[in-house]
mmCIF file of C-alpha atoms in Angstrom:
data_model
loop_
_atom_site.group_PDB
_atom_site.id
_atom_site.type_symbol
_atom_site.label_atom_id
_atom_site.label_comp_id
_atom_site.label_asym_id
_atom_site.label_seq_id
_atom_site.Cartn_x
_atom_site.Cartn_y
_atom_site.Cartn_z
ATOM 1 C CA MET A 215 96.749 106.483 82.082
ATOM 2 C CA ALA A 216 95.715 104.658 78.916
ATOM 3 C CA GLY A 217 99.140 105.385 77.410
ATOM 4 C CA THR A 218 100.829 103.902 80.458
ATOM 5 C CA ALA A 219 98.687 100.768 80.325
ATOM 6 C CA ARG A 220 99.422 100.404 76.610
ATOM 7 C CA LYS A 221 103.183 100.767 77.208
ATOM 8 C CA ASP A 222 102.929 98.228 80.012
ATOM 9 C CA ARG A 223 101.225 95.721 77.701
ATOM 10 C CA GLU A 224 103.817 96.352 74.976
ATOM 11 C CA MET A 225 106.653 95.821 77.429
ATOM 12 C CA ALA A 226 105.090 92.580 78.666
ATOM 13 C CA MET A 227 104.588 91.304 75.119
ATOM 14 C CA ASN A 228 108.157 92.194 74.127
ATOM 15 C CA ALA A 229 109.503 90.432 77.214
ATOM 16 C CA LYS A 230 107.517 87.280 76.405
ATOM 17 C CA ARG A 231 108.795 87.364 72.821
ATOM 18 C CA GLN A 232 112.440 87.831 73.899
ATOM 19 C CA LEU A 233 112.159 85.085 76.499
ATOM 20 C CA GLY A 234 112.105 82.380 73.831
ATOM 21 C CA GLU A 235 115.410 83.619 72.380
ATOM 22 C CA CYS A 236 117.277 84.243 75.629
ATOM 23 C CA SER A 237 119.729 81.860 77.279
ATOM 24 C CA ASP A 238 121.274 84.074 80.008
ATOM 25 C CA PRO A 239 119.676 83.011 83.342
ATOM 26 C CA VAL A 240 119.560 86.514 84.868
ATOM 27 C CA GLU A 241 118.068 87.964 81.706
ATOM 28 C CA ARG A 242 115.534 85.100 81.557
ATOM 29 C CA LEU A 243 114.414 85.862 85.124
ATOM 30 C CA ARG A 244 114.273 89.586 84.346
ATOM 31 C CA LEU A 245 112.170 88.906 81.232
ATOM 32 C CA GLN A 246 109.799 86.651 83.188
ATOM 33 C CA CYS A 247 109.311 89.509 85.650
ATOM 34 C CA LEU A 248 108.808 92.083 82.889
ATOM 35 C CA ALA A 249 106.315 89.768 81.200
ATOM 36 C CA ARG A 250 104.114 90.504 84.209
ATOM 37 C CA GLY A 251 104.233 94.215 83.411
ATOM 38 C CA SER A 252 106.120 97.175 84.812
ATOM 39 C CA SER A 253 105.641 96.046 88.388
ATOM 40 C CA GLY A 254 107.124 92.593 87.764
ATOM 41 C CA ILE A 255 110.582 93.243 89.227
ATOM 42 C CA LYS A 256 109.069 95.251 92.070
ATOM 43 C CA GLY A 257 106.688 92.354 92.721
ATOM 44 C CA LEU A 258 109.581 89.921 92.808
ATOM 45 C CA GLY A 259 111.314 92.292 95.249
ATOM 46 C CA ARG A 260 108.252 92.133 97.496
ATOM 47 C CA THR A 261 108.248 88.379 97.087
ATOM 48 C CA PHE A 262 111.905 88.342 98.196
ATOM 49 C CA LYS A 263 110.784 89.586 101.600
ATOM 50 C CA ILE A 264 108.081 86.903 101.728
ATOM 51 C CA MET A 265 110.613 84.243 100.640
ATOM 52 C CA ASP A 266 112.754 85.121 103.647
ATOM 53 C CA ASP A 267 111.168 82.479 105.885
ATOM 54 C CA ASP A 268 113.598 82.932 108.781
ATOM 55 C CA ASN A 269 113.559 86.773 108.661
ATOM 56 C CA SER A 270 117.331 86.877 108.239
ATOM 57 C CA ARG A 271 117.049 89.597 105.584
ATOM 58 C CA SER A 272 118.689 87.225 103.154
ATOM 59 C CA LEU A 273 117.765 84.074 101.279
ATOM 60 C CA ASP A 274 119.509 80.754 101.414
ATOM 61 C CA LEU A 275 119.257 78.402 98.439
ATOM 62 C CA LYS A 276 116.210 76.570 99.798
ATOM 63 C CA GLU A 277 114.272 79.818 100.356
ATOM 64 C CA PHE A 278 115.327 81.080 96.922
ATOM 65 C CA LEU A 279 114.154 77.942 95.109
ATOM 66 C CA LYS A 280 110.850 77.900 96.979
ATOM 67 C CA GLY A 281 110.318 81.612 96.341
ATOM 68 C CA LEU A 282 110.910 81.306 92.600
ATOM 69 C CA SER A 283 108.418 78.469 92.481
ATOM 70 C CA ASP A 284 105.857 80.386 94.569
ATOM 71 C CA TYR A 285 106.251 83.431 92.281
ATOM 72 C CA GLY A 286 105.573 81.207 89.273
ATOM 73 C CA VAL A 287 108.983 81.544 87.625
ATOM 74 C CA GLN A 288 109.444 78.856 84.995
ATOM 75 C CA ILE A 289 112.978 77.601 85.581
ATOM 76 C CA GLU A 290 114.827 74.312 85.801
ATOM 77 C CA LYS A 291 116.360 73.505 89.209
ATOM 78 C CA LYS A 292 119.942 73.506 87.846
ATOM 79 C CA GLU A 293 119.377 76.903 86.209
ATOM 80 C CA ALA A 294 117.897 78.237 89.472
ATOM 81 C CA ILE A 295 120.963 77.019 91.392
ATOM 82 C CA ASP A 296 123.241 78.694 88.828
ATOM 83 C CA LEU A 297 121.154 81.846 89.170
ATOM 84 C CA PHE A 298 121.514 81.746 92.950
ATOM 85 C CA GLN A 299 125.297 81.614 92.576
ATOM 86 C CA ILE A 300 125.219 84.608 90.221
ATOM 87 C CA PHE A 301 123.167 86.611 92.730
ATOM 88 C CA ASP A 302 125.410 85.600 95.654
ATOM 89 C CA LYS A 303 128.108 88.159 94.803
ATOM 90 C CA ASP A 304 129.959 87.867 98.112
ATOM 91 C CA ARG A 305 129.860 84.031 98.087
ATOM 92 C CA SER A 306 128.268 83.935 101.546
ATOM 93 C CA GLY A 307 125.814 81.190 100.624
ATOM 94 C CA THR A 308 122.958 83.663 100.922
ATOM 95 C CA ILE A 309 121.548 86.471 98.810
ATOM 96 C CA ASP A 310 120.758 89.768 100.476
ATOM 97 C CA PHE A 311 118.127 92.107 99.071
ATOM 98 C CA ASP A 312 120.654 94.515 97.531
ATOM 99 C CA GLU A 313 122.568 91.715 95.774
ATOM 100 C CA PHE A 314 119.260 90.469 94.443
ATOM 101 C CA LEU A 315 117.865 93.721 93.075
ATOM 102 C CA LEU A 316 121.170 95.133 91.819
ATOM 103 C CA THR A 317 121.720 92.001 89.761
ATOM 104 C CA LEU A 318 118.136 91.741 88.544
ATOM 105 C CA ARG A 319 117.501 95.354 87.608
ATOM 106 C CA PRO A 320 118.509 96.254 84.072
ATOM 107 C CA GLU A 321 121.090 98.979 83.545
ATOM 108 C CA MET A 322 119.522 102.445 83.480
ATOM 109 C CA SER A 323 119.689 104.322 80.205
ATOM 110 C CA LYS A 324 121.956 107.365 80.023
ATOM 111 C CA ALA A 325 118.917 109.661 79.858
ATOM 112 C CA ARG A 326 117.383 108.094 82.960
ATOM 113 C CA LYS A 327 120.673 108.358 84.864
ATOM 114 C CA GLU A 328 120.789 112.057 84.017
ATOM 115 C CA VAL A 329 117.250 112.577 85.344
ATOM 116 C CA VAL A 330 118.110 110.696 88.553
ATOM 117 C CA MET A 331 121.284 112.771 89.002
ATOM 118 C CA GLU A 332 119.372 115.999 88.437
ATOM 119 C CA ALA A 333 116.708 115.015 90.971
ATOM 120 C CA PHE A 334 119.335 113.914 93.492
ATOM 121 C CA ARG A 335 121.267 117.182 93.159
ATOM 122 C CA LYS A 336 118.056 119.164 93.589
ATOM 123 C CA LEU A 337 117.139 117.300 96.782
ATOM 124 C CA ASP A 338 120.690 117.255 98.224
ATOM 125 C CA LYS A 339 120.650 120.891 99.359
ATOM 126 C CA THR A 340 123.865 120.586 101.390
ATOM 127 C CA GLY A 341 125.730 118.973 98.495
ATOM 128 C CA ASP A 342 127.269 116.331 100.772
ATOM 129 C CA GLY A 343 126.016 113.348 98.744
ATOM 130 C CA VAL A 344 123.390 112.393 101.328
ATOM 131 C CA ILE A 345 119.711 113.387 101.263
ATOM 132 C CA THR A 346 118.250 113.865 104.735
ATOM 133 C CA VAL A 347 115.073 115.336 106.208
ATOM 134 C CA GLU A 348 116.928 118.626 106.582
ATOM 135 C CA ASP A 349 117.687 118.667 102.851
ATOM 136 C CA LEU A 350 114.046 118.029 102.002
ATOM 137 C CA GLN A 351 112.707 120.838 104.145
ATOM 138 C CA GLY A 352 113.748 123.409 101.583
ATOM 139 C CA VAL A 353 112.503 121.598 98.475
ATOM 140 C CA TYR A 354 109.529 119.413 99.422
ATOM 141 C CA ASN A 355 106.359 121.084 100.684
ATOM 142 C CA VAL A 356 104.273 118.798 102.878
ATOM 143 C CA LYS A 357 101.450 121.305 103.413
ATOM 144 C CA HIS A 358 99.331 119.703 100.671
ATOM 145 C CA HIS A 359 99.879 116.129 101.823
ATOM 146 C CA PRO A 360 96.492 114.712 102.945
ATOM 147 C CA LYS A 361 97.901 113.129 106.105
ATOM 148 C CA TYR A 362 99.494 116.450 107.094
ATOM 149 C CA GLN A 363 96.287 118.323 106.363
ATOM 150 C CA ASN A 364 94.169 115.996 108.505
ATOM 151 C CA GLY A 365 96.737 116.029 111.328
ATOM 152 C CA GLU A 366 97.513 112.314 111.109
ATOM 153 C CA TRP A 367 101.235 112.842 110.386
ATOM 154 C CA THR A 368 103.720 115.531 111.324
ATOM 155 C CA GLU A 369 105.951 117.255 108.794
ATOM 156 C CA ASP A 370 108.894 115.130 109.955
ATOM 157 C CA GLN A 371 106.905 111.893 109.537
ATOM 158 C CA ILE A 372 106.027 112.813 105.960
ATOM 159 C CA PHE A 373 109.652 113.607 105.142
ATOM 160 C CA ARG A 374 110.784 110.286 106.633
ATOM 161 C CA LYS A 375 108.103 108.361 104.732
ATOM 162 C CA PHE A 376 109.201 110.077 101.522
ATOM 163 C CA LEU A 377 112.844 109.142 102.165
ATOM 164 C CA ASP A 378 111.837 105.562 103.027
ATOM 165 C CA ASN A 379 110.784 105.122 99.390
ATOM 166 C CA PHE A 380 114.442 105.419 98.396
ATOM 167 C CA ASP A 381 116.180 104.095 101.492
ATOM 168 C CA SER A 382 117.551 100.588 101.887
ATOM 169 C CA PRO A 383 114.693 98.228 102.783
ATOM 170 C CA TYR A 384 116.462 96.841 105.859
ATOM 171 C CA ASP A 385 118.257 99.956 107.090
ATOM 172 C CA LYS A 386 115.788 102.840 107.177
ATOM 173 C CA ASP A 387 118.137 105.439 108.622
ATOM 174 C CA GLY A 388 116.577 108.515 106.981
ATOM 175 C CA LYS A 389 119.616 109.016 104.759
ATOM 176 C CA VAL A 390 119.598 108.386 101.025
ATOM 177 C CA THR A 391 122.781 108.211 99.009
ATOM 178 C CA LEU A 392 123.098 108.010 95.269
ATOM 179 C CA TRP A 393 124.556 104.518 95.367
#
């Protein structure tokens, strides 16, 4: 755990250092998130849901600007408007959660992509490119899960909760695809 905390501090310090030299608005936002530690982007993702005042599952410009301010992002209004336009890939005038996170997340390293692919292939027992509860039944043992052991959750509920970690935040259909 101490190693993880040390890496987290190093990452935050590096992000703060790079922030002064960076002019790209997406990278500046990413660095401000990383300056908060490894959970910075995840925290901003959670904040996205809070920013969504009208529960439309997307942010308009007003919600976006307010959310950045509430999250404590140091940014000029013009830069924030430019950033909004970068995030709004489909030019709908709103940003949905996927547009937001896909743009904000840094590219995965080759090594990390390989690990993700290996894990996906292991879980996708049918090889159809979709991980479902049925796929998990052969590779994920719920018998040691505390909520299964105390009878609070069924095996199916545990599988669904596990899949929810990887499923789209607004479309929890119990199916996880690689992309």
